[in-house]
XYZ file of C-alpha atoms in Angstrom:
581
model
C 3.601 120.716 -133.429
C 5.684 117.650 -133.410
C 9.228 118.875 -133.677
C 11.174 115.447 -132.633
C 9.590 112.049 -133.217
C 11.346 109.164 -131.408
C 10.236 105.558 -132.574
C 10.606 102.569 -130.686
C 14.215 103.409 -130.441
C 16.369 100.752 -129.072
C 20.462 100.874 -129.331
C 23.274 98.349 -128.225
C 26.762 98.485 -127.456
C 29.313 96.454 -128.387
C 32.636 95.653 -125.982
C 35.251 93.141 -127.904
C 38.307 91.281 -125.559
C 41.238 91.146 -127.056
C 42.149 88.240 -125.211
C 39.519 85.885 -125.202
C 37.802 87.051 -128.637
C 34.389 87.103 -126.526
C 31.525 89.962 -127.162
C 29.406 91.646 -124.915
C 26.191 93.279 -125.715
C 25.082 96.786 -123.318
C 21.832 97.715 -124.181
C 21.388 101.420 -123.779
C 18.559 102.356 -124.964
C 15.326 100.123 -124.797
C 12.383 100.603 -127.036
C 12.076 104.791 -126.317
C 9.005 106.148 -128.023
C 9.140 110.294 -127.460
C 7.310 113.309 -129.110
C 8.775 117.024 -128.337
C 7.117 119.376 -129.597
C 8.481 122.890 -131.328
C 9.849 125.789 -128.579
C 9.829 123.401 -125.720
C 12.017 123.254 -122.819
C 12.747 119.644 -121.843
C 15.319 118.683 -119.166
C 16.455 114.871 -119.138
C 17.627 112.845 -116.095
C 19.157 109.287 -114.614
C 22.030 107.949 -113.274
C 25.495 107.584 -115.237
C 24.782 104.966 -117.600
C 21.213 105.155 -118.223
C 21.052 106.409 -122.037
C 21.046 110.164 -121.562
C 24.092 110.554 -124.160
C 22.940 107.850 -125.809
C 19.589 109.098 -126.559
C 20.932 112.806 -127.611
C 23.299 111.626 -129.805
C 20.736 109.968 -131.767
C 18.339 113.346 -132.307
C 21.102 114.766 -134.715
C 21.770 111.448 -136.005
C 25.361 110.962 -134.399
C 24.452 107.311 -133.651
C 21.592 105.050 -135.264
C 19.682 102.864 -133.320
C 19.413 99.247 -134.473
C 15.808 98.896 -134.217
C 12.985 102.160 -134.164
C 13.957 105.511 -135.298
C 13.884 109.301 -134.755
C 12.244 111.732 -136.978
C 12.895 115.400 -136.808
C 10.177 117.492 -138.381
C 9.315 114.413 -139.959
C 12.657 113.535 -141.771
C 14.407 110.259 -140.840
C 17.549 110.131 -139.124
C 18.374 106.780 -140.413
C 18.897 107.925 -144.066
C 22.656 109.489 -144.563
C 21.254 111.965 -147.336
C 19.372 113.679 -144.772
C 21.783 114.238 -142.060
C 23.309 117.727 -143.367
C 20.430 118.899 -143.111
C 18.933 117.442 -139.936
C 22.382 118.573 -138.016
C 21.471 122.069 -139.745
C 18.305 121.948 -137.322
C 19.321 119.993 -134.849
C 22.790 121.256 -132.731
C 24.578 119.433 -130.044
C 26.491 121.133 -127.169
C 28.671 118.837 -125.144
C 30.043 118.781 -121.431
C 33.633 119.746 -122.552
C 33.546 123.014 -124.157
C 37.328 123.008 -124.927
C 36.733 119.839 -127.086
C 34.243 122.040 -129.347
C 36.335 125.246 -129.635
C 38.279 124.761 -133.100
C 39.545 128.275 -133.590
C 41.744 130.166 -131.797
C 39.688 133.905 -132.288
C 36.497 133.776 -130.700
C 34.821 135.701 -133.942
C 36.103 132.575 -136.451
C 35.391 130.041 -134.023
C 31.620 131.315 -134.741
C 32.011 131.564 -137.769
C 33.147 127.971 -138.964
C 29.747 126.142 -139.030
C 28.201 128.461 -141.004
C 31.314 128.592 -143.273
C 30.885 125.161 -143.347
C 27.347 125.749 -144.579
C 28.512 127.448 -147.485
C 26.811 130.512 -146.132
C 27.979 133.858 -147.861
C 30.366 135.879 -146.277
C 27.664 138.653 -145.254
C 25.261 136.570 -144.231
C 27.660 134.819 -141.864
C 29.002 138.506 -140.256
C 24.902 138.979 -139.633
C 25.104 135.717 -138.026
C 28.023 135.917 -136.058
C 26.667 139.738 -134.433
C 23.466 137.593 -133.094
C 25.320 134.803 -132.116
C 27.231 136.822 -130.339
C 24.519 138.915 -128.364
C 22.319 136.170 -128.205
C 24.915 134.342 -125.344
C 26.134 138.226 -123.862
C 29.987 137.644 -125.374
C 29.811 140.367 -127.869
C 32.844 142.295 -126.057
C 34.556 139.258 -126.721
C 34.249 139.190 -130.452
C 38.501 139.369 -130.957
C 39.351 137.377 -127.596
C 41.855 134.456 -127.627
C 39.341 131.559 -126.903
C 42.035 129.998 -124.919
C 41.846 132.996 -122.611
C 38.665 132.448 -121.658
C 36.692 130.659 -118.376
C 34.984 127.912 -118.967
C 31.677 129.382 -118.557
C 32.502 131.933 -121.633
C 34.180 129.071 -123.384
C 30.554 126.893 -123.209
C 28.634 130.411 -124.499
C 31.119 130.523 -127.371
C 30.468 126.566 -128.010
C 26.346 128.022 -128.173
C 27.076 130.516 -130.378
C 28.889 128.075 -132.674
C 25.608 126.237 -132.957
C 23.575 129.671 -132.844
C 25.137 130.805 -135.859
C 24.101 127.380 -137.546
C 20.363 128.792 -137.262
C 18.734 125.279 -135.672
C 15.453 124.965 -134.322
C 17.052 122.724 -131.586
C 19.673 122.532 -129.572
C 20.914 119.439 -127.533
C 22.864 119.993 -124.534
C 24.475 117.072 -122.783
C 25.842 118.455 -119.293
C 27.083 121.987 -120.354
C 27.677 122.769 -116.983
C 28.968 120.222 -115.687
C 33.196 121.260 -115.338
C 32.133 125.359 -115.101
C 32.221 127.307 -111.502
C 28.870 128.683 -110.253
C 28.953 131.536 -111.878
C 29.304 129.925 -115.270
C 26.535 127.632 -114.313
C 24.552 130.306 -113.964
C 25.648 131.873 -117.029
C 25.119 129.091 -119.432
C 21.395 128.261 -117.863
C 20.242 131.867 -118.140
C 21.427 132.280 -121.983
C 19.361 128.810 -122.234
C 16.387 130.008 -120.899
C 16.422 133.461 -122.965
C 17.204 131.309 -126.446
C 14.224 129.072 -125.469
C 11.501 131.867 -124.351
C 12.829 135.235 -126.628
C 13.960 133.270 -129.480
C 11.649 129.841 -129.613
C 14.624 127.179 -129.828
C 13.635 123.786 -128.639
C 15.975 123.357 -125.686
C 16.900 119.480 -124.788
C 18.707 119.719 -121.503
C 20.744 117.035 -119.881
C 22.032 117.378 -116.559
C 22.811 115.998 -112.901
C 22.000 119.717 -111.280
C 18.795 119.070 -109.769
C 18.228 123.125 -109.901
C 18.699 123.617 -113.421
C 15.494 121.508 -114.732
C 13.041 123.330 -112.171
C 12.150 125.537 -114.959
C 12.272 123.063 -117.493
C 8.290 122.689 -119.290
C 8.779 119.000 -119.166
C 10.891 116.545 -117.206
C 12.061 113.097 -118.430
C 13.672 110.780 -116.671
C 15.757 107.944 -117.581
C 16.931 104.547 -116.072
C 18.650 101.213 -117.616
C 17.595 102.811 -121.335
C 13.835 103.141 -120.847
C 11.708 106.560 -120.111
C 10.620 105.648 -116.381
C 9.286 109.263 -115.536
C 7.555 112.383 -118.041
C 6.066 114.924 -116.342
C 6.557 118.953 -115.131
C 9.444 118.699 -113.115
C 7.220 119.735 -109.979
C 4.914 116.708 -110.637
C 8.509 114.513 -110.883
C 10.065 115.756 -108.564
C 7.066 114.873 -106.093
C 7.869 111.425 -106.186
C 11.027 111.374 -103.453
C 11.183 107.747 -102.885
C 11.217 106.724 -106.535
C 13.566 109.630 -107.302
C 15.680 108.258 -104.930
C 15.357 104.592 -106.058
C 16.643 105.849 -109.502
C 20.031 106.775 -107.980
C 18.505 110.161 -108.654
C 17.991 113.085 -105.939
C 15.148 116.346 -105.519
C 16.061 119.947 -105.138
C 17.454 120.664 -101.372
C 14.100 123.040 -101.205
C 11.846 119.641 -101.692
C 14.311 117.725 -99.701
C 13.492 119.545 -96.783
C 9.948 120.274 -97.211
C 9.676 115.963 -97.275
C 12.094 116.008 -94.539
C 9.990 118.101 -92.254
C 6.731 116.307 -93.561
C 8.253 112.932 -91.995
C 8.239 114.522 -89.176
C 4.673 115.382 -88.594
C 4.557 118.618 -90.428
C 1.934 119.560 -93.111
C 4.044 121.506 -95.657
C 2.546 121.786 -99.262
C 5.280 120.362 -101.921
C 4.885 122.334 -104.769
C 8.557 124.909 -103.636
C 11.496 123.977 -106.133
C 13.713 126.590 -105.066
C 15.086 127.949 -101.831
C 13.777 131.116 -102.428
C 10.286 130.020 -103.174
C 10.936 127.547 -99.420
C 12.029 130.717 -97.826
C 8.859 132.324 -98.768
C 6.761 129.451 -98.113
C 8.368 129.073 -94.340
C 7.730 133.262 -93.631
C 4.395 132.613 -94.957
C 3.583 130.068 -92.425
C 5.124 132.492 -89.957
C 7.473 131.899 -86.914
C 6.131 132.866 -83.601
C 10.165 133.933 -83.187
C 13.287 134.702 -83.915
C 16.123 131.480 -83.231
C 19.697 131.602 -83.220
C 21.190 127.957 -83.401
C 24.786 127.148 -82.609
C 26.388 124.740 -84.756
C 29.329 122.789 -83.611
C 32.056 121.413 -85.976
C 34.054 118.834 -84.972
C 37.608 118.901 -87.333
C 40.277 115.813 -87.359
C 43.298 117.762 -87.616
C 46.234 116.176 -86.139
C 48.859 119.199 -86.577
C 51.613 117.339 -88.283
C 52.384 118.904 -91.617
C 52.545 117.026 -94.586
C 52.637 119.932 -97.585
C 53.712 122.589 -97.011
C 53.949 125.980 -99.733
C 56.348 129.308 -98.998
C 55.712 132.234 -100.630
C 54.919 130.723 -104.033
C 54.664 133.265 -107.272
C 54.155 131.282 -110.592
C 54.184 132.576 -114.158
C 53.100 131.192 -117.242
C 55.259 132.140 -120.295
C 57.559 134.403 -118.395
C 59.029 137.274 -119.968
C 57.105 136.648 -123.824
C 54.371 138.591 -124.808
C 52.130 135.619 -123.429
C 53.086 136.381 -120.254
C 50.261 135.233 -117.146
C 50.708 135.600 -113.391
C 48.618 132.390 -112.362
C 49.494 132.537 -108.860
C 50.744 135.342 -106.809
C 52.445 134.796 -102.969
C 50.731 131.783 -101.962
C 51.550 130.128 -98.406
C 49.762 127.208 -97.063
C 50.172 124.518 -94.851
C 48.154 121.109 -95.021
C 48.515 118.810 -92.485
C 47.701 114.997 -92.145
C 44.260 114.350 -92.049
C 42.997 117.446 -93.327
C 40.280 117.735 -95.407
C 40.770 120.425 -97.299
C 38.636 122.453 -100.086
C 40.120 124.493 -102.582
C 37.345 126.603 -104.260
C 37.396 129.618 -106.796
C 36.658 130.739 -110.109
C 37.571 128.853 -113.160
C 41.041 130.448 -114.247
C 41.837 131.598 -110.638
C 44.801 129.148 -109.992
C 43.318 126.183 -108.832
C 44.540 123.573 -111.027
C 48.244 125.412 -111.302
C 48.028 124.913 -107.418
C 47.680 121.339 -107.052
C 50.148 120.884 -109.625
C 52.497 122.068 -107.741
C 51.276 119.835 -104.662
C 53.338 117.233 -106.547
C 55.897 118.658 -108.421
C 53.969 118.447 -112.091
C 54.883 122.220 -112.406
C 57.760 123.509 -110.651
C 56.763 127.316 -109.157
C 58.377 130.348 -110.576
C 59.514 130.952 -106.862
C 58.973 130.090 -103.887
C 59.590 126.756 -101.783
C 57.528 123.243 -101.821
C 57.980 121.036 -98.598
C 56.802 117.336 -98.996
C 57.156 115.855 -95.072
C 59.150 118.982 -94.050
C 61.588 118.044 -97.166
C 62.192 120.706 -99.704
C 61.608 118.782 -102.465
C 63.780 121.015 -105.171
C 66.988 120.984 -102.319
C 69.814 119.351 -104.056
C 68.342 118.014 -107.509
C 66.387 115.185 -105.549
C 64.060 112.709 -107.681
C 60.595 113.715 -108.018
C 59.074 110.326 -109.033
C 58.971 109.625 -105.061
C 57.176 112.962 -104.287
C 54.637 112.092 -107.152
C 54.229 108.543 -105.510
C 53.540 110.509 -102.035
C 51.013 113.233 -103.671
C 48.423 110.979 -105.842
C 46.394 113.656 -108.443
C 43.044 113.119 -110.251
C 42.423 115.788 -113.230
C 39.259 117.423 -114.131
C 39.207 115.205 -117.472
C 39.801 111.623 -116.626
C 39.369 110.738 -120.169
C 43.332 111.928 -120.397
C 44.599 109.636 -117.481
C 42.819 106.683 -119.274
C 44.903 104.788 -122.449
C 45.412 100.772 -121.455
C 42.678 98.119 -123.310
C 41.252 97.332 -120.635
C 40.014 99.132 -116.910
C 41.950 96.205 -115.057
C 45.708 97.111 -117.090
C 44.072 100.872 -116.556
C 44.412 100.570 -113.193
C 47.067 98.015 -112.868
C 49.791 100.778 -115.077
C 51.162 102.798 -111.874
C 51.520 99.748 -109.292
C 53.427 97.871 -112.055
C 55.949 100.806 -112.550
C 56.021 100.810 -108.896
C 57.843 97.420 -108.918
C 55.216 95.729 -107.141
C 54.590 91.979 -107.551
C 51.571 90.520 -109.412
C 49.495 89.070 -106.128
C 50.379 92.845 -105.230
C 48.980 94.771 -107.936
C 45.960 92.491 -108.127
C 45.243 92.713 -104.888
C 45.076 96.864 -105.052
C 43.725 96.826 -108.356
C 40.586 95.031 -107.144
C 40.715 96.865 -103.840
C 40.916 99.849 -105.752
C 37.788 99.353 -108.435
C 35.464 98.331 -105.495
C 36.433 101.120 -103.591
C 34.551 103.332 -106.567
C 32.022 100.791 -107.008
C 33.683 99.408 -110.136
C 32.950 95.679 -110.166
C 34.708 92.923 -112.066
C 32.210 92.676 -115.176
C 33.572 95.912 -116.001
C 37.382 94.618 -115.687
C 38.433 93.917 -119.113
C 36.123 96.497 -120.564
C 37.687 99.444 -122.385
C 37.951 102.526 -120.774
C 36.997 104.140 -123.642
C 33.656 102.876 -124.275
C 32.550 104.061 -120.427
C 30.432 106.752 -119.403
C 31.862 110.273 -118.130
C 31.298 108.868 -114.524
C 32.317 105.643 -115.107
C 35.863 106.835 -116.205
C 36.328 108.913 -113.789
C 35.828 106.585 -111.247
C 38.115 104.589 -112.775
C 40.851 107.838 -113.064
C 40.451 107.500 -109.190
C 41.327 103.952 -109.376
C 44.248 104.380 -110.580
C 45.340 106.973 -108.396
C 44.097 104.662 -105.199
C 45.953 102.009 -106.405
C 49.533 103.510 -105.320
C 48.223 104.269 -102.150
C 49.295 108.096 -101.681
C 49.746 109.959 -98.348
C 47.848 112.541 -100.091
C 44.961 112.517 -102.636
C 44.159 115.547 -104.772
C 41.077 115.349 -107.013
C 40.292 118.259 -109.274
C 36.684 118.203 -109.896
C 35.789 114.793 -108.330
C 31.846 114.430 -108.982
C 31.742 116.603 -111.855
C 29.934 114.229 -114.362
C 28.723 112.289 -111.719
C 24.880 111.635 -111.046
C 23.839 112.286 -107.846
C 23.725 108.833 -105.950
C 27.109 108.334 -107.531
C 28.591 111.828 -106.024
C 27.058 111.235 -102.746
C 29.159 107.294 -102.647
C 32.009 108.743 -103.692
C 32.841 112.089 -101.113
C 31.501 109.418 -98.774
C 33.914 106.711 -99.933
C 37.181 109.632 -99.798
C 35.757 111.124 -96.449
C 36.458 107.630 -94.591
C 39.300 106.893 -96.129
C 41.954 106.586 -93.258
C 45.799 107.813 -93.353
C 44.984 109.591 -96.117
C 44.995 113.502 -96.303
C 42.339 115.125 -98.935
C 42.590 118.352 -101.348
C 39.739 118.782 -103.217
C 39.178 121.231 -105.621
C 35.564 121.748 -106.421
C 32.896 123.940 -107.888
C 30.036 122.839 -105.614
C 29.944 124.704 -102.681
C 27.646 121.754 -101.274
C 30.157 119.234 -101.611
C 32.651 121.078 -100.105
C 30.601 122.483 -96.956
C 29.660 118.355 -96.166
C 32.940 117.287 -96.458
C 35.937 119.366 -95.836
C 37.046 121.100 -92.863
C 39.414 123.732 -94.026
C 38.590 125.881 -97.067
C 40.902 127.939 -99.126
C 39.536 130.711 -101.393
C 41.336 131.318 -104.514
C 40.758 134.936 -106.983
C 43.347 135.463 -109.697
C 45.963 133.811 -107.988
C 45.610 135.341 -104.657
C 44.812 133.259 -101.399
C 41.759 135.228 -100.240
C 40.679 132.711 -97.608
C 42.056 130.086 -95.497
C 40.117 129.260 -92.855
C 37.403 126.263 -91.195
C 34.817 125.453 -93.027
C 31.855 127.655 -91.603
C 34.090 130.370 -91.103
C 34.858 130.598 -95.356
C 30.976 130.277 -95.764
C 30.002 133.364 -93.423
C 31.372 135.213 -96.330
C 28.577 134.930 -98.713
C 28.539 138.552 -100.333
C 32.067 138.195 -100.844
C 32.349 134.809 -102.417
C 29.349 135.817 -104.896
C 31.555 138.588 -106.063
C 34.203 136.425 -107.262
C 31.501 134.543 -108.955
C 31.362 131.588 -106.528
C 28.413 130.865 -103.937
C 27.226 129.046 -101.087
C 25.602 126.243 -99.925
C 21.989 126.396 -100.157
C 21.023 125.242 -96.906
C 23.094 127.931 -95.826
C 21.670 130.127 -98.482
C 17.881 129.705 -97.032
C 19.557 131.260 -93.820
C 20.401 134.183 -95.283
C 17.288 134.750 -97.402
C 15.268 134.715 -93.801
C 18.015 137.056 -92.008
C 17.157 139.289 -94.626
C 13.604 139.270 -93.505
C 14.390 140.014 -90.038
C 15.577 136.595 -88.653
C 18.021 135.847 -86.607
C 19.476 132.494 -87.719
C 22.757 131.083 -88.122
C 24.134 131.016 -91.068
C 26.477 128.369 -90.823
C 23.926 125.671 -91.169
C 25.637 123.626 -93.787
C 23.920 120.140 -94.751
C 19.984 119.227 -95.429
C 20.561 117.403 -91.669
C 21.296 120.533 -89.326
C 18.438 122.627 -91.368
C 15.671 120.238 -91.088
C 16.580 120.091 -87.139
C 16.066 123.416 -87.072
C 13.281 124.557 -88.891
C 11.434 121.232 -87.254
C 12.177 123.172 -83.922
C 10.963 126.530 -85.242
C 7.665 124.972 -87.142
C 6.939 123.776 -83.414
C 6.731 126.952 -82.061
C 4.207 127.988 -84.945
């Protein structure tokens, strides 16, 4: 049955300068004719910019396209009487679960669409019980929702729309700011609504993993439908994938990888599990152990440096959290250093500190071997040094225009105008901004779009150190892969990145710090952190899945190392192995 009808859709946006008067037209969607039928599971893809949001915000009638329409079980979208009833069927989930949380008890958050609804009081407790079970946060029923990770926060979000009763729900990157484990989380309660309880699922994401059991695959590029298939068939297509800005699952990735070399490997493995089987299946004549050399660009001369740092939130009220507990760590210029953890386990209250933005409970900061709280010294230097990107670069972004976006801190720096313009521009094309985009609002941008240009404005005072919280999160693919290479080569300039994907942190960094509740549970090199898979699973974080595939074979009686980190080093090894065979 024809749940969702999409028409010939086609939708522009329109940019207005302030200065000059003059309009420009993006098109973002381009004539998209869809059908999805009832209890599917359909996972959309393309590049930042393509029409992903575009298009979901039209199938519960948030936007209206100028020409075509969408139907939903045969009702218009373009008529205003019908859209109570179509956002009655059709829910939307959104990247940011914080921005969809309106009540401060878990239990009435879920409860205010259907209150909304006009639903009677019993028939909303009913609701809120299956809500509540359907997305495993029963035992959270009287929680604080400000207490909560982000991966509970995002189940909450679901069983705000849950409790609505749709037939569909929309998801536009749900997982896209939540630590593995809350990844995980929010994928498995979309699977069980789709199979146990026949929701239509519409899935937007960037994670290559999370479509793979998707029943249908669509992908997306400059507003037009370019690819609808399984996501095996899709997937298939490497080059093109590629060509979209776009990547595969690391399992295909390597399976073409070795093909290209001479080998004869079916593709039809999504996962590394299902490679792991495939490659014991073939059988190795062998066992191989393969050292793996890292090189590290650490030049010893300290640049930040933390002393036995405690910090409370809300000290001494009934509010009352220990975020971090005894924390000492040295970075050093040149480092490239990870900070990884679980979402609530101190990260962000870490880097804050980095540059003075929260002063520690106790403890002592060193900036350059300076204690920067000896004698009542002037922080604005220290923030000038230490150069931080948040996790939501929508909040760093509030000039007309990216240009004055980017132009704000250089200005306040005293700079002169052949200056600023010169690191403004310097800036933008460092995160493949170019200059149609220059007196653009920030606001009208996608997700990856502003936070590339977050970054600008961060690059543009030039800071001994750069701290990003979250850097690709939003980010597509081609667009993550440009910009860790863009920050890995960037010279003079020591790195802290705090990150959720264990990938991008195993390619780039060399040191790794651990973070659980506010202890420092690691701090070590790179492939030394990631030997400790069991234990970084239990904190609800994970490893990277070259490394991963490693493991899986160990299990089986291998004797690999495990410290094979990137797509590169695994392919050169299984190539060697595969010889053997």
């Amino acid at each position: 049955m024809k749940f969702l009808q999409i028409k010939n859709l086609s939708f522009n946006y329109v940019s207005h300068d302030e200065e000059t008067g003059q309009k420009t037209m993006y098109k973002a969607l381009d004539n998209v004719s869809l059908d999805i039928e009832q209890g599917s599971f359909v996972a959309i893809l393309g590049h930042n910019g393509s029409g992903k949001s575009t298009l979901a915000k039209h199938l519960s009638g948030i936007l209206q396209g100028y020409e075509g329409e969408v139907l939903v079980e045969g009702i218009s979208t373009t008529d205003e009487k019908n859209i109570w009833n179509i956002r009655k069927t059709v829910g939307t989930v959104f990247q940011n679960p914080d921005n969809q949380l309106v009540a401060t008890v878990v239990e009435d958050d879920v409860a205010f669409g259907p209150e909304n609804l006009g639903i009677e009081r019993e028939e909303i407790k009913k609701r809120i019980d299956f809500a509540l079970k359907a997305v495993n946060m029963e035992d959270f029923r009287y929680s604080q929702t400000s207490s909560l990770s982000g991966g509970q926060k995002q189940r909450v979000a679901i069983a705000g729309i849950l409790a609505m009763e749709p037939k569909c729900i929309v998801l536009d990157e749900p997982t896209a700011m939540l630590d593995p484990q809350g990844r995980k989380e929010v994928i498995q309660t979309i699977k069980k609504l789709n199979k146990e309880k026949g929701i239509t699922i519409i899935l937007i994401t960037h994670y290559m993993e999370e479509v793979i059991d998707a029943d249908r695959l669509i992908v997306m590029e400059k507003g037009k439908v370019v690819l609808d298939d399984t996501p095996l068939n899709v997937f298939k297509n490497v080059e093109q994938i590629r060509e979209l800005k776009l990547d595969v699952p690391e399992a295909m990735e390597i399976i073409y990888s070795l093909n290209k070399l001479g080998h004869n490997i079916e593709m039809d493995s999504l996962s590394i599990e299902d490679l792991a089987k495939k490659l014991i299946d073939i059988g190795f004549k062998d066992n191989t152990y393969e050292e793996v050399i890292q090189t590290h660009n650490n030049q010893d001369e300290e640049i930040i440096k933390l002393q036995n740092i405690r910090h409370i939130y809300s000290e001494n009220t009934v509010f009352e959290k220990l975020a971090l507990d005894n924390i000492n760590l040295t970075i050093n210029k040149g480092d490239f250093l990870g900070i990884i953890g679980h979402t609530g386990s101190g990260k962000s209250t870490l880097i804050q500190i980095f540059n003075a933005l929260i002063k520690p409970t106790t403890g002592n900061v060193y900036i350059n071997r300076q204690e920067i709280y000896h004698n009542n010294k002037p922080l604005k230097n220290i923030r000038q040094k230490v150069g931080v990107v948040f996790q939501y670069p929508e909040y760093q972004l509030f000039e007309e225009t990216v240009y004055k976006d980017v132009a704000f801190a250089p200005t306040n720096m005293g700079l002169d105008k052949e200056e600023i313009d010169k690191r403004v521009r310097e800036a933008l094309d460092t995160v493949f901004i170019d200059e149609s985009y220059y007196n653009k609002s920030p606001f009208e941008l996608s997700g990856g779009e502003k936070r590339r240009v977050a970054i600008a404005g961060i690059l543009a005072m030039k800071p001994d150190v750069l701290v990003f919280d979250e850097l690709t999160a939003g980010l597509d693919p081609y667009g993550r892969e440009e910009m860790l290479y863009q920050i890995k080569n960037m010279k003079d300039t020591t790195i802290v990145l705090v990150s959720h994907s264990m990938d991008d942190v195993s390619k780039t960094c060399n040191k790794v710090v651990v973070l659980n509740k506010g202890n420092m549970m690691l701090n070590d090199v790179v492939t030394k952190v990631f030997e400790n898979g069991k234990m970084l699973e239990s904190i609800g974080l994970d490893i990277p899945k070259c490394s991963k595939l490693f493991h899986i074979l160990n299990e089986k009686g291998y004797n690999f190392n495990t410290n094979i980190l990137t797509i590169d080093e695994c392919v050169k090894i299984l190539d060697k192995v595969l010889n053997k065979c």
